[in-house]
mmCIF file of C-alpha atoms in Angstrom:
data_model
loop_
_atom_site.group_PDB
_atom_site.id
_atom_site.type_symbol
_atom_site.label_atom_id
_atom_site.label_comp_id
_atom_site.label_asym_id
_atom_site.label_seq_id
_atom_site.Cartn_x
_atom_site.Cartn_y
_atom_site.Cartn_z
ATOM 1 C CA UNK A 1 128.570 224.696 48.204
ATOM 2 C CA UNK A 2 125.615 225.317 46.507
ATOM 3 C CA UNK A 3 125.082 224.581 41.896
ATOM 4 C CA UNK A 4 123.506 227.352 39.901
ATOM 5 C CA UNK A 5 120.524 226.667 38.325
ATOM 6 C CA UNK A 6 120.373 229.950 36.656
ATOM 7 C CA UNK A 7 123.938 230.008 34.732
ATOM 8 C CA UNK A 8 124.257 226.170 34.475
ATOM 9 C CA UNK A 9 123.455 224.186 31.136
ATOM 10 C CA UNK A 10 123.436 221.431 28.685
ATOM 11 C CA UNK A 11 122.494 223.315 25.862
ATOM 12 C CA UNK A 12 125.075 223.376 22.651
ATOM 13 C CA UNK A 13 124.997 226.492 21.009
ATOM 14 C CA UNK A 14 125.173 227.159 16.677
ATOM 15 C CA UNK A 15 127.803 229.228 15.739
ATOM 16 C CA UNK A 16 127.986 232.658 16.941
ATOM 17 C CA UNK A 17 125.286 231.513 19.322
ATOM 18 C CA UNK A 18 125.208 233.070 22.454
ATOM 19 C CA UNK A 19 124.051 231.350 26.414
ATOM 20 C CA UNK A 20 123.969 234.041 28.764
ATOM 21 C CA UNK A 21 122.610 233.008 32.421
ATOM 22 C CA UNK A 22 119.032 233.512 32.555
ATOM 23 C CA UNK A 23 119.849 236.256 36.010
ATOM 24 C CA UNK A 24 123.022 236.971 38.478
ATOM 25 C CA UNK A 25 123.591 234.751 41.222
ATOM 26 C CA UNK A 26 124.266 236.778 44.641
ATOM 27 C CA UNK A 27 127.250 235.555 45.816
ATOM 28 C CA UNK A 28 127.838 237.586 49.099
ATOM 29 C CA UNK A 29 128.200 234.598 51.169
ATOM 30 C CA UNK A 30 130.559 232.588 49.008
ATOM 31 C CA UNK A 31 134.699 232.447 48.401
ATOM 32 C CA UNK A 32 135.480 231.025 44.802
ATOM 33 C CA UNK A 33 133.253 229.892 41.722
ATOM 34 C CA UNK A 34 133.950 226.751 39.923
ATOM 35 C CA UNK A 35 132.721 226.378 36.462
ATOM 36 C CA UNK A 36 133.188 222.872 34.501
ATOM 37 C CA UNK A 37 132.730 222.980 30.871
ATOM 38 C CA UNK A 38 133.007 219.747 28.551
ATOM 39 C CA UNK A 39 132.280 221.061 24.607
ATOM 40 C CA UNK A 40 133.395 220.017 21.355
ATOM 41 C CA UNK A 41 134.832 223.266 20.146
ATOM 42 C CA UNK A 42 136.031 226.578 21.082
ATOM 43 C CA UNK A 43 134.651 229.441 22.587
ATOM 44 C CA UNK A 44 134.355 232.319 24.642
ATOM 45 C CA UNK A 45 133.822 232.216 28.426
ATOM 46 C CA UNK A 46 132.934 235.696 30.028
ATOM 47 C CA UNK A 47 132.460 236.157 33.633
ATOM 48 C CA UNK A 48 130.122 239.742 34.814
ATOM 49 C CA UNK A 49 129.797 241.154 37.988
ATOM 50 C CA UNK A 50 127.107 243.428 38.758
ATOM 51 C CA UNK A 51 126.418 245.468 42.115
ATOM 52 C CA UNK A 52 122.449 245.412 41.584
ATOM 53 C CA UNK A 53 121.972 242.695 39.013
ATOM 54 C CA UNK A 54 121.246 245.446 36.612
ATOM 55 C CA UNK A 55 124.417 247.839 35.726
ATOM 56 C CA UNK A 56 127.627 245.701 34.796
ATOM 57 C CA UNK A 57 130.125 246.600 37.028
ATOM 58 C CA UNK A 58 133.123 244.427 36.090
ATOM 59 C CA UNK A 59 133.383 241.590 33.073
ATOM 60 C CA UNK A 60 136.988 239.835 31.737
ATOM 61 C CA UNK A 61 136.678 237.497 29.061
ATOM 62 C CA UNK A 62 138.792 234.876 27.923
ATOM 63 C CA UNK A 63 138.695 232.659 24.346
ATOM 64 C CA UNK A 64 139.793 228.855 25.325
ATOM 65 C CA UNK A 65 140.778 226.574 22.154
ATOM 66 C CA UNK A 66 138.391 222.831 22.010
ATOM 67 C CA UNK A 67 140.126 220.684 24.447
ATOM 68 C CA UNK A 68 138.922 216.465 24.798
ATOM 69 C CA UNK A 69 138.373 216.866 28.063
ATOM 70 C CA UNK A 70 136.275 218.462 30.874
ATOM 71 C CA UNK A 71 137.693 221.790 32.113
ATOM 72 C CA UNK A 72 137.978 223.581 35.307
ATOM 73 C CA UNK A 73 137.665 227.104 36.248
ATOM 74 C CA UNK A 74 138.406 228.379 39.729
ATOM 75 C CA UNK A 75 137.276 232.012 39.558
ATOM 76 C CA UNK A 76 138.019 235.186 42.594
ATOM 77 C CA UNK A 77 133.941 236.405 43.960
ATOM 78 C CA UNK A 78 134.939 240.367 42.954
ATOM 79 C CA UNK A 79 130.974 241.808 43.647
ATOM 80 C CA UNK A 80 127.618 241.012 44.572
ATOM 81 C CA UNK A 81 125.930 239.137 42.078
ATOM 82 C CA UNK A 82 127.745 237.389 39.369
ATOM 83 C CA UNK A 83 126.183 235.172 36.069
ATOM 84 C CA UNK A 84 128.477 233.252 33.260
ATOM 85 C CA UNK A 85 128.276 233.861 29.097
ATOM 86 C CA UNK A 86 129.397 231.519 26.514
ATOM 87 C CA UNK A 87 129.874 232.233 22.862
ATOM 88 C CA UNK A 88 130.465 229.937 20.302
ATOM 89 C CA UNK A 89 133.059 230.769 18.116
ATOM 90 C CA UNK A 90 134.684 228.116 16.728
ATOM 91 C CA UNK A 91 131.825 226.239 14.591
ATOM 92 C CA UNK A 92 128.742 224.801 15.797
ATOM 93 C CA UNK A 93 128.750 222.633 19.124
ATOM 94 C CA UNK A 94 127.165 218.720 19.750
ATOM 95 C CA UNK A 95 128.328 219.101 23.425
ATOM 96 C CA UNK A 96 127.921 221.852 25.842
ATOM 97 C CA UNK A 97 127.296 220.737 29.526
ATOM 98 C CA UNK A 98 128.298 223.443 32.241
ATOM 99 C CA UNK A 99 127.969 223.528 35.247
ATOM 100 C CA UNK A 100 128.271 226.459 37.518
ATOM 101 C CA UNK A 101 129.298 225.575 41.987
ATOM 102 C CA UNK A 102 129.524 228.387 44.317
ATOM 103 C CA UNK A 103 132.023 226.827 47.377
ATOM 104 C CA UNK A 104 132.627 228.636 50.822
ATOM 105 C CA UNK A 105 136.070 227.329 51.124
ATOM 106 C CA UNK A 106 139.002 228.275 48.636
ATOM 107 C CA UNK A 107 140.446 225.112 46.940
ATOM 108 C CA UNK A 108 143.594 225.625 44.994
ATOM 109 C CA UNK A 109 145.475 223.560 42.135
ATOM 110 C CA UNK A 110 147.880 221.218 43.310
ATOM 111 C CA UNK A 111 149.915 218.756 40.773
ATOM 112 C CA UNK A 112 149.496 215.442 41.219
ATOM 113 C CA UNK A 113 152.371 212.556 42.679
ATOM 114 C CA UNK A 114 154.792 212.636 44.858
ATOM 115 C CA UNK A 115 156.275 216.181 45.727
ATOM 116 C CA UNK A 116 153.269 217.671 44.618
ATOM 117 C CA UNK A 117 153.240 221.308 46.381
ATOM 118 C CA UNK A 118 150.484 224.100 46.505
ATOM 119 C CA UNK A 119 151.470 227.263 45.783
ATOM 120 C CA UNK A 120 149.588 230.664 46.669
ATOM 121 C CA UNK A 121 150.591 233.013 45.278
ATOM 122 C CA UNK A 122 147.954 235.997 46.713
ATOM 123 C CA UNK A 123 147.330 237.343 50.038
ATOM 124 C CA UNK A 124 145.080 234.747 51.633
ATOM 125 C CA UNK A 125 142.042 235.496 54.711
ATOM 126 C CA UNK A 126 142.117 232.592 56.497
ATOM 127 C CA UNK A 127 139.649 233.882 59.767
ATOM 128 C CA UNK A 128 137.158 231.299 58.320
ATOM 129 C CA UNK A 129 138.085 228.121 57.416
ATOM 130 C CA UNK A 130 140.300 226.335 55.630
ATOM 131 C CA UNK A 131 141.112 223.189 54.621
ATOM 132 C CA UNK A 132 144.389 221.919 52.412
ATOM 133 C CA UNK A 133 144.729 218.371 51.526
ATOM 134 C CA UNK A 134 147.864 217.354 49.339
ATOM 135 C CA UNK A 135 149.980 214.567 49.022
ATOM 136 C CA UNK A 136 152.967 215.415 50.834
ATOM 137 C CA UNK A 137 152.044 218.440 52.727
ATOM 138 C CA UNK A 138 151.698 222.303 52.248
ATOM 139 C CA UNK A 139 155.225 224.327 51.674
ATOM 140 C CA UNK A 140 154.922 228.166 53.157
ATOM 141 C CA UNK A 141 157.234 230.637 52.004
ATOM 142 C CA UNK A 142 157.037 233.842 53.601
ATOM 143 C CA UNK A 143 154.438 233.911 56.328
ATOM 144 C CA UNK A 144 150.657 232.955 57.646
ATOM 145 C CA UNK A 145 148.451 235.982 58.962
ATOM 146 C CA UNK A 146 145.315 234.673 61.273
ATOM 147 C CA UNK A 147 143.124 235.526 63.607
ATOM 148 C CA UNK A 148 142.098 232.473 65.934
ATOM 149 C CA UNK A 149 140.341 234.128 69.123
ATOM 150 C CA UNK A 150 137.590 232.334 70.126
ATOM 151 C CA UNK A 151 138.135 229.822 67.485
ATOM 152 C CA UNK A 152 138.855 226.265 68.175
ATOM 153 C CA UNK A 153 142.345 225.119 66.635
ATOM 154 C CA UNK A 154 142.276 220.525 66.513
ATOM 155 C CA UNK A 155 145.669 219.456 65.296
ATOM 156 C CA UNK A 156 144.960 216.629 66.885
ATOM 157 C CA UNK A 157 147.218 213.564 65.829
ATOM 158 C CA UNK A 158 148.729 216.389 63.482
ATOM 159 C CA UNK A 159 152.537 217.035 63.465
ATOM 160 C CA UNK A 160 153.674 220.707 62.763
ATOM 161 C CA UNK A 161 157.099 221.616 62.404
ATOM 162 C CA UNK A 162 157.744 225.346 63.147
ATOM 163 C CA UNK A 163 161.397 224.257 62.930
ATOM 164 C CA UNK A 164 163.457 227.910 62.811
ATOM 165 C CA UNK A 165 160.602 229.429 63.282
ATOM 166 C CA UNK A 166 159.267 232.187 65.465
ATOM 167 C CA UNK A 167 155.721 231.938 66.246
ATOM 168 C CA UNK A 168 154.369 234.384 68.198
ATOM 169 C CA UNK A 169 150.860 233.953 70.211
ATOM 170 C CA UNK A 170 148.946 235.474 72.807
ATOM 171 C CA UNK A 171 147.309 233.509 75.099
ATOM 172 C CA UNK A 172 146.513 235.586 77.923
ATOM 173 C CA UNK A 173 143.110 234.709 79.715
ATOM 174 C CA UNK A 174 143.117 231.471 77.496
ATOM 175 C CA UNK A 175 143.409 228.138 78.916
ATOM 176 C CA UNK A 176 146.086 225.652 76.921
ATOM 177 C CA UNK A 177 146.005 221.788 77.264
ATOM 178 C CA UNK A 178 149.173 220.442 76.755
ATOM 179 C CA UNK A 179 148.565 216.992 78.163
ATOM 180 C CA UNK A 180 150.504 214.156 77.121
ATOM 181 C CA UNK A 181 152.437 216.940 74.884
ATOM 182 C CA UNK A 182 155.632 217.803 74.912
ATOM 183 C CA UNK A 183 156.160 222.010 74.482
ATOM 184 C CA UNK A 184 159.270 223.674 74.437
ATOM 185 C CA UNK A 185 159.248 227.247 75.236
ATOM 186 C CA UNK A 186 161.195 230.235 76.220
ATOM 187 C CA UNK A 187 159.726 232.022 78.783
ATOM 188 C CA UNK A 188 162.250 233.981 79.581
ATOM 189 C CA UNK A 189 160.921 237.393 80.886
ATOM 190 C CA UNK A 190 157.358 236.091 82.013
ATOM 191 C CA UNK A 191 154.761 234.656 84.035
ATOM 192 C CA UNK A 192 153.331 230.968 84.106
ATOM 193 C CA UNK A 193 150.506 230.310 86.233
ATOM 194 C CA UNK A 194 150.763 226.901 87.299
ATOM 195 C CA UNK A 195 148.896 226.788 90.577
ATOM 196 C CA UNK A 196 146.933 223.089 90.775
ATOM 197 C CA UNK A 197 148.727 222.353 87.875
ATOM 198 C CA UNK A 198 151.781 218.605 87.437
ATOM 199 C CA UNK A 199 155.008 220.228 86.342
ATOM 200 C CA UNK A 200 157.793 217.058 85.313
ATOM 201 C CA UNK A 201 161.022 217.593 84.858
ATOM 202 C CA UNK A 202 163.619 215.687 84.153
ATOM 203 C CA UNK A 203 167.059 215.262 86.908
ATOM 204 C CA UNK A 204 169.308 217.487 84.930
ATOM 205 C CA UNK A 205 166.757 220.265 85.318
ATOM 206 C CA UNK A 206 166.124 219.736 88.822
ATOM 207 C CA UNK A 207 169.694 219.590 89.669
ATOM 208 C CA UNK A 208 170.482 222.319 87.401
ATOM 209 C CA UNK A 209 167.522 224.091 89.876
ATOM 210 C CA UNK A 210 169.075 222.985 92.982
ATOM 211 C CA UNK A 211 172.692 224.271 91.598
ATOM 212 C CA UNK A 212 170.887 227.733 91.012
ATOM 213 C CA UNK A 213 169.188 228.161 94.618
ATOM 214 C CA UNK A 214 172.263 226.803 96.411
ATOM 215 C CA UNK A 215 173.565 230.457 95.755
ATOM 216 C CA UNK A 216 170.729 231.666 98.227
ATOM 217 C CA UNK A 217 171.214 232.978 101.092
ATOM 218 C CA UNK A 218 169.002 233.383 104.753
ATOM 219 C CA UNK A 219 170.366 235.389 107.411
ATOM 220 C CA UNK A 220 168.487 235.862 110.644
ATOM 221 C CA UNK A 221 168.978 237.896 114.605
ATOM 222 C CA UNK A 222 167.581 234.913 116.581
ATOM 223 C CA UNK A 223 168.136 236.573 120.132
ATOM 224 C CA UNK A 224 168.781 240.173 120.002
ATOM 225 C CA UNK A 225 170.781 241.127 123.213
ATOM 226 C CA UNK A 226 168.546 240.016 125.280
ATOM 227 C CA UNK A 227 168.543 237.974 128.526
ATOM 228 C CA UNK A 228 167.890 234.430 128.458
ATOM 229 C CA UNK A 229 167.287 231.792 130.974
ATOM 230 C CA UNK A 230 167.508 227.830 131.276
ATOM 231 C CA UNK A 231 165.243 226.494 128.439
ATOM 232 C CA UNK A 232 165.262 229.812 127.258
ATOM 233 C CA UNK A 233 164.134 229.094 123.004
ATOM 234 C CA UNK A 234 165.514 231.550 120.224
ATOM 235 C CA UNK A 235 163.481 233.078 117.440
ATOM 236 C CA UNK A 236 162.452 230.733 114.645
ATOM 237 C CA UNK A 237 164.232 230.949 111.407
ATOM 238 C CA UNK A 238 161.858 228.506 108.927
ATOM 239 C CA UNK A 239 164.126 227.644 105.290
ATOM 240 C CA UNK A 240 160.289 226.363 104.567
ATOM 241 C CA UNK A 241 161.543 223.789 101.885
ATOM 242 C CA UNK A 242 163.634 220.753 101.368
ATOM 243 C CA UNK A 243 165.558 223.350 99.165
ATOM 244 C CA UNK A 244 168.384 223.919 101.857
ATOM 245 C CA UNK A 245 168.879 220.305 102.884
ATOM 246 C CA UNK A 246 172.628 219.287 102.384
ATOM 247 C CA UNK A 247 174.116 223.014 103.251
ATOM 248 C CA UNK A 248 175.551 224.930 105.952
ATOM 249 C CA UNK A 249 173.903 226.035 108.648
ATOM 250 C CA UNK A 250 176.138 228.479 110.313
ATOM 251 C CA UNK A 251 175.077 230.001 114.427
ATOM 252 C CA UNK A 252 177.539 232.916 115.733
ATOM 253 C CA UNK A 253 177.129 235.608 117.612
ATOM 254 C CA UNK A 254 178.236 236.679 122.024
ATOM 255 C CA UNK A 255 177.331 235.593 125.240
ATOM 256 C CA UNK A 256 177.407 237.257 128.966
ATOM 257 C CA UNK A 257 178.189 234.052 130.742
ATOM 258 C CA UNK A 258 179.410 230.436 129.579
ATOM 259 C CA UNK A 259 176.814 228.535 128.802
ATOM 260 C CA UNK A 260 175.619 225.553 126.694
ATOM 261 C CA UNK A 261 173.660 225.926 123.790
ATOM 262 C CA UNK A 262 171.302 223.119 121.066
ATOM 263 C CA UNK A 263 170.018 223.571 117.904
ATOM 264 C CA UNK A 264 166.607 222.436 117.892
ATOM 265 C CA UNK A 265 164.516 221.504 114.678
ATOM 266 C CA UNK A 266 161.307 220.775 113.569
ATOM 267 C CA UNK A 267 158.661 220.313 110.536
ATOM 268 C CA UNK A 268 156.070 221.915 111.617
ATOM 269 C CA UNK A 269 157.388 225.221 113.414
ATOM 270 C CA UNK A 270 155.491 223.730 116.781
ATOM 271 C CA UNK A 271 156.881 221.029 117.792
ATOM 272 C CA UNK A 272 160.695 221.183 118.499
ATOM 273 C CA UNK A 273 163.301 218.341 119.196
ATOM 274 C CA UNK A 274 166.551 218.755 120.605
ATOM 275 C CA UNK A 275 169.539 217.463 117.842
ATOM 276 C CA UNK A 276 172.694 215.821 118.823
ATOM 277 C CA UNK A 277 174.500 219.699 118.198
ATOM 278 C CA UNK A 278 174.569 220.746 121.376
ATOM 279 C CA UNK A 279 177.550 223.343 122.437
ATOM 280 C CA UNK A 280 179.365 225.083 125.286
ATOM 281 C CA UNK A 281 180.141 228.596 124.831
ATOM 282 C CA UNK A 282 182.720 230.641 127.298
ATOM 283 C CA UNK A 283 182.288 234.508 127.830
ATOM 284 C CA UNK A 284 182.473 236.317 124.797
ATOM 285 C CA UNK A 285 182.742 235.681 121.192
ATOM 286 C CA UNK A 286 181.265 232.213 119.831
ATOM 287 C CA UNK A 287 180.272 230.206 116.529
ATOM 288 C CA UNK A 288 179.492 226.585 115.183
ATOM 289 C CA UNK A 289 178.318 225.289 112.176
ATOM 290 C CA UNK A 290 176.356 221.981 111.170
ATOM 291 C CA UNK A 291 176.459 220.527 107.935
ATOM 292 C CA UNK A 292 172.491 220.658 106.881
ATOM 293 C CA UNK A 293 169.019 222.104 107.499
ATOM 294 C CA UNK A 294 165.177 221.691 108.928
ATOM 295 C CA UNK A 295 162.264 223.174 107.573
ATOM 296 C CA UNK A 296 162.187 225.036 110.736
ATOM 297 C CA UNK A 297 165.174 225.757 112.984
ATOM 298 C CA UNK A 298 165.664 227.414 116.681
ATOM 299 C CA UNK A 299 167.823 227.579 119.516
ATOM 300 C CA UNK A 300 168.075 226.679 123.179
ATOM 301 C CA UNK A 301 169.694 227.515 126.344
ATOM 302 C CA UNK A 302 170.641 224.028 128.596
ATOM 303 C CA UNK A 303 172.462 225.018 130.929
ATOM 304 C CA UNK A 304 171.085 226.652 134.636
ATOM 305 C CA UNK A 305 172.554 230.622 134.104
ATOM 306 C CA UNK A 306 170.834 233.896 132.679
ATOM 307 C CA UNK A 307 172.690 235.077 129.663
ATOM 308 C CA UNK A 308 172.659 238.007 127.465
ATOM 309 C CA UNK A 309 173.065 236.546 124.521
ATOM 310 C CA UNK A 310 172.858 237.659 120.498
ATOM 311 C CA UNK A 311 172.841 235.121 118.113
ATOM 312 C CA UNK A 312 173.027 234.448 114.240
ATOM 313 C CA UNK A 313 171.522 231.878 112.016
ATOM 314 C CA UNK A 314 172.689 232.006 108.559
ATOM 315 C CA UNK A 315 171.919 229.137 106.060
ATOM 316 C CA UNK A 316 173.755 229.237 102.869
#
């Protein structure tokens, strides 16, 4: 914010006398001009704009009747250079105080008291810094478009109500810190990388996830028509997560000899433990099921025979 010395005065004017700013001010870096005038008569207020401080490119005037209080005028920046002019058209003045202030942000008039609103009629470029402070907040009808790339937007301690609104924002390549926040977002069709993050979900969400995964199925051939000797071990099937607990493991296939096989479990795929799930097969087709599975599973032939076996394991 900057006070103009060239376009401010406190010298009253006589009838038909004119005050014109002593020179143009360069207003290129400002967003708004605010003029305050205290005067005991009416006057004509003129805004003058120029591109070169010589030629007048645009000017506009308004006639002001006598006012008891100081009057404030918010003026739009229209050109590089600006000065004002005041003409005494209502008799001699005894009081004239004029201040011209240039602002880097835009201020909009607001009525006082509860229920006050800010009404912005013209499009507003908020790519710079905009601060709006009103008694009961800001009501926006329509849409606000802004580019905040490379900017820091601090809404800590604030409540931003976008209920019923659609907010589209591209945060690709950005880090979004939502620690301590609750975020409800539709990410259908999107890829979300949460590697290294902690995600807290409700028990209801966990149930939904488990139900969804319960519809998945793993099928593996662990012996494929091969000759198996005593203590011979099948290929390993590794569901890999505890998601498949409380599911069913089914084993089926064919054996050329009567034989006894057992199911082995492991938590690391290296050390296996023979379980109580042991089954005596007669030559021909066989099949059995057990109520749950481990992280890693395989079969082992316990009997002292050599049998050609084809075996499959399903987890579903």
